[in-house]
Every structure is written in structure tokens, then in C-alpha cells.
Amino acid sequence: MFEKVLVANRGEIAVRVMIACRELSIKTVAVYSEADTNSLFKKYADESYCIGPSKARRSYLNIEKIIEVAKECGVDAIHPGYGFLAENALFAEVCKREGLKFIGPSSSAIATMSSKINARKVMKRAGVQIVPGIERGIENSEEALDIAEKLGYPVMLKCSSGGGGRGTQIVHEKAKLEKALELSQSIAKAVSRDTSVYIEKYLEKPRHVEIQLLADEKGNIIHLGDRECSIQRRNQKVVEEAPSPIMTGELREQLGSMAITAAKLIHYVNAGTVEFLYSNNNFYFLEMNARLQVEHAITEMVTGIDIVKEQIKIAAGEELSCKQEDVKISGCAMECRIYAEDPFNNFMPSPGKIKMYRHPIGPGIRIDSGVKRGSVLPFYYDSMLSKLAVWDRSRGDAIRRMRTALWGYVITGVKTNIPLLNTIMRNEHFFVGDYSTNFIEEHNIIEEIKKNNQSIKCVT
Ligand code: MV4
């Protein structure tokens, strides 16, 4: 096992990874930017080093500097968390070259999956149903018009390299396609060297269901069931749950084995997630995330498996600690992401100093947090400050537990999205599991927040 691990990340996930290290008796090294000088994760680590100015490009994305610190303090391995360098094939490559174990998949697996066109090719070969469309970049607008005609409108234009929906556009009619293609292609050029744009049939009101995988270097590979992450606002997830309300044991086995087949094809190692869209009773492969995900905690709660510890053990060459038949899904887990943003002002980020901070307590509650009272939320990074996850035996009970837990928060000094989360947890459609990625727009949730807010008081 490793003796010392460097965590190349910040906030709640840096703390989460260091907890796993501590439980495995591994020493931890934090690297932080100037903006994070007073952060929790910096203090949590055995050693911490400032690696540069606040801008991520000059700190959390500075490969050279991070490698330099890693070598200087003699770490065996680097955990990248999520975001930043987690799916950077070059970083994984450099780690390997420098004799530092990258706690994640191989550089080539990352590269394969970060090209969505490539990922579609791989999945098709593995016999996994993909969203109808093409597996190559569009050459010109005639070709695009031709393909769109065959697929039928509406269609979706996507950048092969664009993460988080960047450059993605819905095109409802022929007359709009050419202009849309130009825009997507210019976005693709601006964000990546892979400038290709492809077309898919647009699925209306799909649900987003994903499968968690774990694979070791000995060829063992298992799935830890599914999560549903359809509740999102402008491509930013806000609520996730495990299992998906639409999932049956049989469907889970089908989807799980599809995901496993796909991962095997590219010799995938470590934790990974295969995302599907569910539409008119079908699952379609969307993309694969070659990293630990924000929402991993809810899978941990329904399976009892510590995904981060598994990641570390896998990277250290150990075998998975359990077999597929030992994985049992129990009860329901739900996660709310707490963001510092103003739900009454178009969700503008609300950085600043947290004056009061109290979090809920009680049975079945898990909080993954990077903040405490007095913490300063820098405006440079993602505004997620904490994740609240609850578990209960049934979905209804989990929702009631979540409402109570949200009520138990006291955060002042920064605005938070808790009013949005309260509103979702009280929505009748959400309560019965009847929702899609269109949920927030479809039910005017943003308008509902204002009406709702009067009636919900918090503890003080
Ligand atoms: C889609 C889709 C419908 N049809 N593709 C949005 C971000 C990108 N990662 C994939 N996304 C979508 N792709 C087709 N062919 C709908 C979405 C989508 C979505 C997907 C997952 C989770 C939330 C979403 C919210 C809006 C749209």
C-alpha cells in the first residue's frame, strides 16, 4: 500500500479523499492556491504546500508545479479528485513517466472517453445501444442536412470534446441547422484541439441514469448499481438519487452488464461511470466519465462500499474487495448539492465569508463539506460548498429525511440554493419519481421557490 498520497484538488473532495487515506493509514499532502490559504482541506492534510495564485490555471491545473511538490515530498501516488486534472490524459501520462501512481484510469482510457465520437464508436462495437446519430465529425453543412433529414428533427449538435454540454445545441428545423453548425464548430475550435462536431437525434424529456463501475488491474470488474441525476439546472446537477426511481433489478443487471462490457473493451481500470439517457422505454449510451464523481456518496450509502478507498487500493495493485454477487442495493440514498448562489437573483454565484454555519445532524445523514464557520468561498472556483446526502429504507422516507435535514442548515454570509432544494423536495411530481431533465423548467420550479420560501422556516 502507498505510504503517502498527494491530493491534487480542493474543497470537499480533497477532504473526502484524505479521509479515505487516513482510514488506510496513508499520509496526505494537500496542495492549495493563494485563495485557499485558510481552507479546511489544507488543515486536514499532514502536509500542505501553496502551489500558486488563485486562478486554477496557475495552481490546480499547473501540472509541472504539482509534480514538483509530489516529488519533493516523496509521495507514491496522486489522487486528482474530480474536475481540474481528473480527466487530463496528459497529467496521467506525466505522473506515470515520473514514477508517481495516478489514482485513476490509464491515460489512454481517459483519452478514448474524452472524445465522445470515439466513445460512441467503442460502445457501438461493444453492442451497447447509443443515441441514434453519427460516429464521425461533420465535414460540411450539406452532410449535416443530409444526416439530420435521415434522423428526423429535432437533432442535437455536440462537440466531440466539449464537457458539461459546451457547444451543445438543439436544432428544431432545417432552416436553423447551418447557422447552428457554424456556432458549434467555432465553440469546438475555441475549447479544444479536437474540433469535430457530430449529430445525434434529440431525445425529448430524457432521464439521466448512470452506472458506477469499479475495475482492478487483475481484470476484475463490477458495477455498484445506478444513480439518477436528471434534476439539474443549466447542466448543473442539483439532486441525485440511488437507485433511480425507474430502475428494476432486471434493468439494472442489463445496464450494469452493458457498462461492464464497454469498460472491458478499453481495459478500463479504477472507478468510472457510464451515463445513459432513458427515453421512450430505452436506454442509450451518452458518455463515460473516467473519474470519481461528485455524487459517488449515494452509491456508497446504498452499497456500503467505500469507492474512494477502493480507488486507492486498486491503484496500489490490490484486488477489488468484493465480487458482483456481494453487491446488494439497500434502501434509497439522495443527495442535494449546496451551492453558494442566489436563487432569487438568477443563481448568481455568491462568494464571500460564511458568518454562521450549522449543518443538520441525525440518523442517515452524511455531509461532505469543504467549509466551516468563517470559511471564505473564493469566487475563482465552482460554488459548491457542501453535499448533503441522506439514506433511508424507502424513497418516501429518504425525501422526508432530506426535507428535515435541509431545514436543519443555518448558513449566513453567503446566499445558498437551499430554497431551490426545499422546493424540489416538496414537489408532488418529484415525490412520485415522475421527472426528467426538463423538470425544473417544466414545473416552473424557479417561480415556485418564491412562493414556497415564506412557509419554510429554518432552525436558528
Ligand atoms: C442529449 C439530450 C437529448 N438528446 N442528447 C446535456 C449535456 C451533455 N453532457 C449531454 N446532454 C444532453 N444530451 C440527445 N441526443 C439531452 C441532454 C441533456 C441532459 C443530459 C443529462 C443530464 C441533464 C441534461 C439536461 C439537459 C439536456
PDB file of N, CA and C in Angstrom, residues 86-90 106-120 159-163 192 194 196 198 266 268 285 287-291:
ATOM      1  N   ALA A  86      -8.549  15.719 -13.260  1.00  0.00           N
ATOM      2  CA  ALA A  86      -9.033  14.332 -13.114  1.00  0.00           C
ATOM      3  C   ALA A  86      -9.145  13.587 -14.443  1.00  0.00           C
ATOM      4  N   GLU A  87      -9.506  14.288 -15.507  1.00  0.00           N
ATOM      5  CA  GLU A  87      -9.633  13.601 -16.796  1.00  0.00           C
ATOM      6  C   GLU A  87      -8.685  14.193 -17.830  1.00  0.00           C
ATOM      7  N   ASN A  88      -7.518  14.545 -17.337  1.00  0.00           N
ATOM      8  CA  ASN A  88      -6.490  15.104 -18.202  1.00  0.00           C
ATOM      9  C   ASN A  88      -5.493  13.984 -18.538  1.00  0.00           C
ATOM     10  N   ALA A  89      -5.584  13.501 -19.781  1.00  0.00           N
ATOM     11  CA  ALA A  89      -4.759  12.347 -20.197  1.00  0.00           C
ATOM     12  C   ALA A  89      -3.266  12.677 -20.088  1.00  0.00           C
ATOM     13  N   LEU A  90      -2.920  13.921 -20.379  1.00  0.00           N
ATOM     14  CA  LEU A  90      -1.515  14.330 -20.285  1.00  0.00           C
ATOM     15  C   LEU A  90      -1.012  14.215 -18.841  1.00  0.00           C
ATOM     16  N   SER A 106      -6.056   4.653 -16.929  1.00  0.00           N
ATOM     17  CA  SER A 106      -4.865   4.931 -17.725  1.00  0.00           C
ATOM     18  C   SER A 106      -5.090   6.157 -18.591  1.00  0.00           C
ATOM     19  N   SER A 107      -3.975   6.756 -18.973  1.00  0.00           N
ATOM     20  CA  SER A 107      -4.015   7.912 -19.854  1.00  0.00           C
ATOM     21  C   SER A 107      -4.789   7.598 -21.136  1.00  0.00           C
ATOM     22  N   SER A 108      -4.604   6.381 -21.664  1.00  0.00           N
ATOM     23  CA  SER A 108      -5.277   6.063 -22.929  1.00  0.00           C
ATOM     24  C   SER A 108      -6.782   5.872 -22.745  1.00  0.00           C
ATOM     25  N   ALA A 109      -7.202   5.308 -21.607  1.00  0.00           N
ATOM     26  CA  ALA A 109      -8.645   5.177 -21.343  1.00  0.00           C
ATOM     27  C   ALA A 109      -9.281   6.559 -21.204  1.00  0.00           C
ATOM     28  N   ILE A 110      -8.571   7.466 -20.539  1.00  0.00           N
ATOM     29  CA  ILE A 110      -9.086   8.828 -20.401  1.00  0.00           C
ATOM     30  C   ILE A 110      -9.229   9.459 -21.783  1.00  0.00           C
ATOM     31  N   ALA A 111      -8.189   9.299 -22.605  1.00  0.00           N
ATOM     32  CA  ALA A 111      -8.209   9.902 -23.944  1.00  0.00           C
ATOM     33  C   ALA A 111      -9.348   9.333 -24.787  1.00  0.00           C
ATOM     34  N   THR A 112      -9.532   8.023 -24.735  1.00  0.00           N
ATOM     35  CA  THR A 112     -10.609   7.399 -25.524  1.00  0.00           C
ATOM     36  C   THR A 112     -11.959   7.977 -25.134  1.00  0.00           C
ATOM     37  N   MET A 113     -12.217   8.078 -23.831  1.00  0.00           N
ATOM     38  CA  MET A 113     -13.525   8.514 -23.390  1.00  0.00           C
ATOM     39  C   MET A 113     -13.718  10.027 -23.469  1.00  0.00           C
ATOM     40  N   SER A 114     -12.631  10.789 -23.538  1.00  0.00           N
ATOM     41  CA  SER A 114     -12.847  12.231 -23.621  1.00  0.00           C
ATOM     42  C   SER A 114     -13.184  12.664 -25.044  1.00  0.00           C
ATOM     43  N   SER A 115     -12.964  11.786 -26.016  1.00  0.00           N
ATOM     44  CA  SER A 115     -13.532  12.043 -27.341  1.00  0.00           C
ATOM     45  C   SER A 115     -14.877  11.334 -27.394  1.00  0.00           C
ATOM     46  N   LYS A 116     -15.959  12.110 -27.444  1.00  0.00           N
ATOM     47  CA  LYS A 116     -17.286  11.480 -27.391  1.00  0.00           C
ATOM     48  C   LYS A 116     -17.579  10.691 -28.659  1.00  0.00           C
ATOM     49  N   ILE A 117     -16.990  11.121 -29.766  1.00  0.00           N
ATOM     50  CA  ILE A 117     -17.159  10.370 -31.016  1.00  0.00           C
ATOM     51  C   ILE A 117     -16.504   8.997 -30.865  1.00  0.00           C
ATOM     52  N   ASN A 118     -15.295   9.018 -30.317  1.00  0.00           N
ATOM     53  CA  ASN A 118     -14.569   7.771 -30.060  1.00  0.00           C
ATOM     54  C   ASN A 118     -15.332   6.869 -29.113  1.00  0.00           C
ATOM     55  N   ALA A 119     -15.856   7.471 -28.044  1.00  0.00           N
ATOM     56  CA  ALA A 119     -16.618   6.718 -27.049  1.00  0.00           C
ATOM     57  C   ALA A 119     -17.820   6.049 -27.712  1.00  0.00           C
ATOM     58  N   ARG A 120     -18.496   6.779 -28.607  1.00  0.00           N
ATOM     59  CA  ARG A 120     -19.644   6.205 -29.316  1.00  0.00           C
ATOM     60  C   ARG A 120     -19.224   5.002 -30.164  1.00  0.00           C
ATOM     61  N   CYS A 159     -20.156  18.882 -29.522  1.00  0.00           N
ATOM     62  CA  CYS A 159     -18.711  18.888 -29.728  1.00  0.00           C
ATOM     63  C   CYS A 159     -18.153  17.578 -29.197  1.00  0.00           C
ATOM     64  N   SER A 160     -17.290  16.960 -29.966  1.00  0.00           N
ATOM     65  CA  SER A 160     -16.721  15.682 -29.541  1.00  0.00           C
ATOM     66  C   SER A 160     -15.938  15.817 -28.241  1.00  0.00           C
ATOM     67  N   SER A 161     -15.370  16.990 -28.020  1.00  0.00           N
ATOM     68  CA  SER A 161     -14.512  17.166 -26.846  1.00  0.00           C
ATOM     69  C   SER A 161     -15.185  17.948 -25.715  1.00  0.00           C
ATOM     70  N   GLY A 162     -16.326  18.556 -26.001  1.00  0.00           N
ATOM     71  CA  GLY A 162     -16.904  19.513 -25.047  1.00  0.00           C
ATOM     72  C   GLY A 162     -17.500  18.863 -23.812  1.00  0.00           C
ATOM     73  N   GLY A 163     -16.954  19.165 -22.662  1.00  0.00           N
ATOM     74  CA  GLY A 163     -17.529  18.653 -21.422  1.00  0.00           C
ATOM     75  C   GLY A 163     -18.667  19.551 -20.952  1.00  0.00           C
ATOM     76  N   SER A 192     -10.881  23.295 -27.695  1.00  0.00           N
ATOM     77  CA  SER A 192     -10.055  22.103 -27.768  1.00  0.00           C
ATOM     78  C   SER A 192      -9.357  21.954 -29.120  1.00  0.00           C
ATOM     79  N   ASP A 194      -9.415  19.036 -30.542  1.00  0.00           N
ATOM     80  CA  ASP A 194     -10.366  18.180 -31.246  1.00  0.00           C
ATOM     81  C   ASP A 194     -11.571  19.047 -31.609  1.00  0.00           C
ATOM     82  N   SER A 196     -13.970  18.476 -33.800  1.00  0.00           N
ATOM     83  CA  SER A 196     -15.082  17.843 -34.508  1.00  0.00           C
ATOM     84  C   SER A 196     -16.425  18.004 -33.790  1.00  0.00           C
ATOM     85  N   TYR A 198     -20.507  16.547 -34.021  1.00  0.00           N
ATOM     86  CA  TYR A 198     -21.320  15.460 -34.588  1.00  0.00           C
ATOM     87  C   TYR A 198     -22.795  15.679 -34.290  1.00  0.00           C
ATOM     88  N   ILE A 266     -12.077  -1.365 -23.364  1.00  0.00           N
ATOM     89  CA  ILE A 266     -10.951  -0.421 -23.350  1.00  0.00           C
ATOM     90  C   ILE A 266     -10.021  -0.683 -22.158  1.00  0.00           C
ATOM     91  N   TYR A 268     -10.532  -0.752 -19.047  1.00  0.00           N
ATOM     92  CA  TYR A 268     -10.713   0.305 -18.058  1.00  0.00           C
ATOM     93  C   TYR A 268     -10.342  -0.183 -16.663  1.00  0.00           C
ATOM     94  N   PHE A 285     -26.579   4.922 -24.563  1.00  0.00           N
ATOM     95  CA  PHE A 285     -25.292   5.396 -24.035  1.00  0.00           C
ATOM     96  C   PHE A 285     -25.129   6.881 -24.344  1.00  0.00           C
ATOM     97  N   GLU A 287     -22.306   9.148 -22.379  1.00  0.00           N
ATOM     98  CA  GLU A 287     -20.855   9.281 -22.304  1.00  0.00           C
ATOM     99  C   GLU A 287     -20.306   8.522 -21.103  1.00  0.00           C
ATOM    100  N   MET A 288     -18.993   8.395 -21.054  1.00  0.00           N
ATOM    101  CA  MET A 288     -18.378   7.735 -19.907  1.00  0.00           C
ATOM    102  C   MET A 288     -17.470   8.708 -19.190  1.00  0.00           C
ATOM    103  N   ASN A 289     -17.595   8.757 -17.860  1.00  0.00           N
ATOM    104  CA  ASN A 289     -16.758   9.640 -17.060  1.00  0.00           C
ATOM    105  C   ASN A 289     -15.650   8.832 -16.402  1.00  0.00           C
ATOM    106  N   ALA A 290     -14.422   9.166 -16.784  1.00  0.00           N
ATOM    107  CA  ALA A 290     -13.261   8.416 -16.318  1.00  0.00           C
ATOM    108  C   ALA A 290     -12.704   9.020 -15.038  1.00  0.00           C
ATOM    109  N   ARG A 291     -13.573   9.136 -14.038  1.00  0.00           N
ATOM    110  CA  ARG A 291     -13.159   9.777 -12.783  1.00  0.00           C
ATOM    111  C   ARG A 291     -14.105   9.376 -11.657  1.00  0.00           C
TER     112      ARG A 291
END
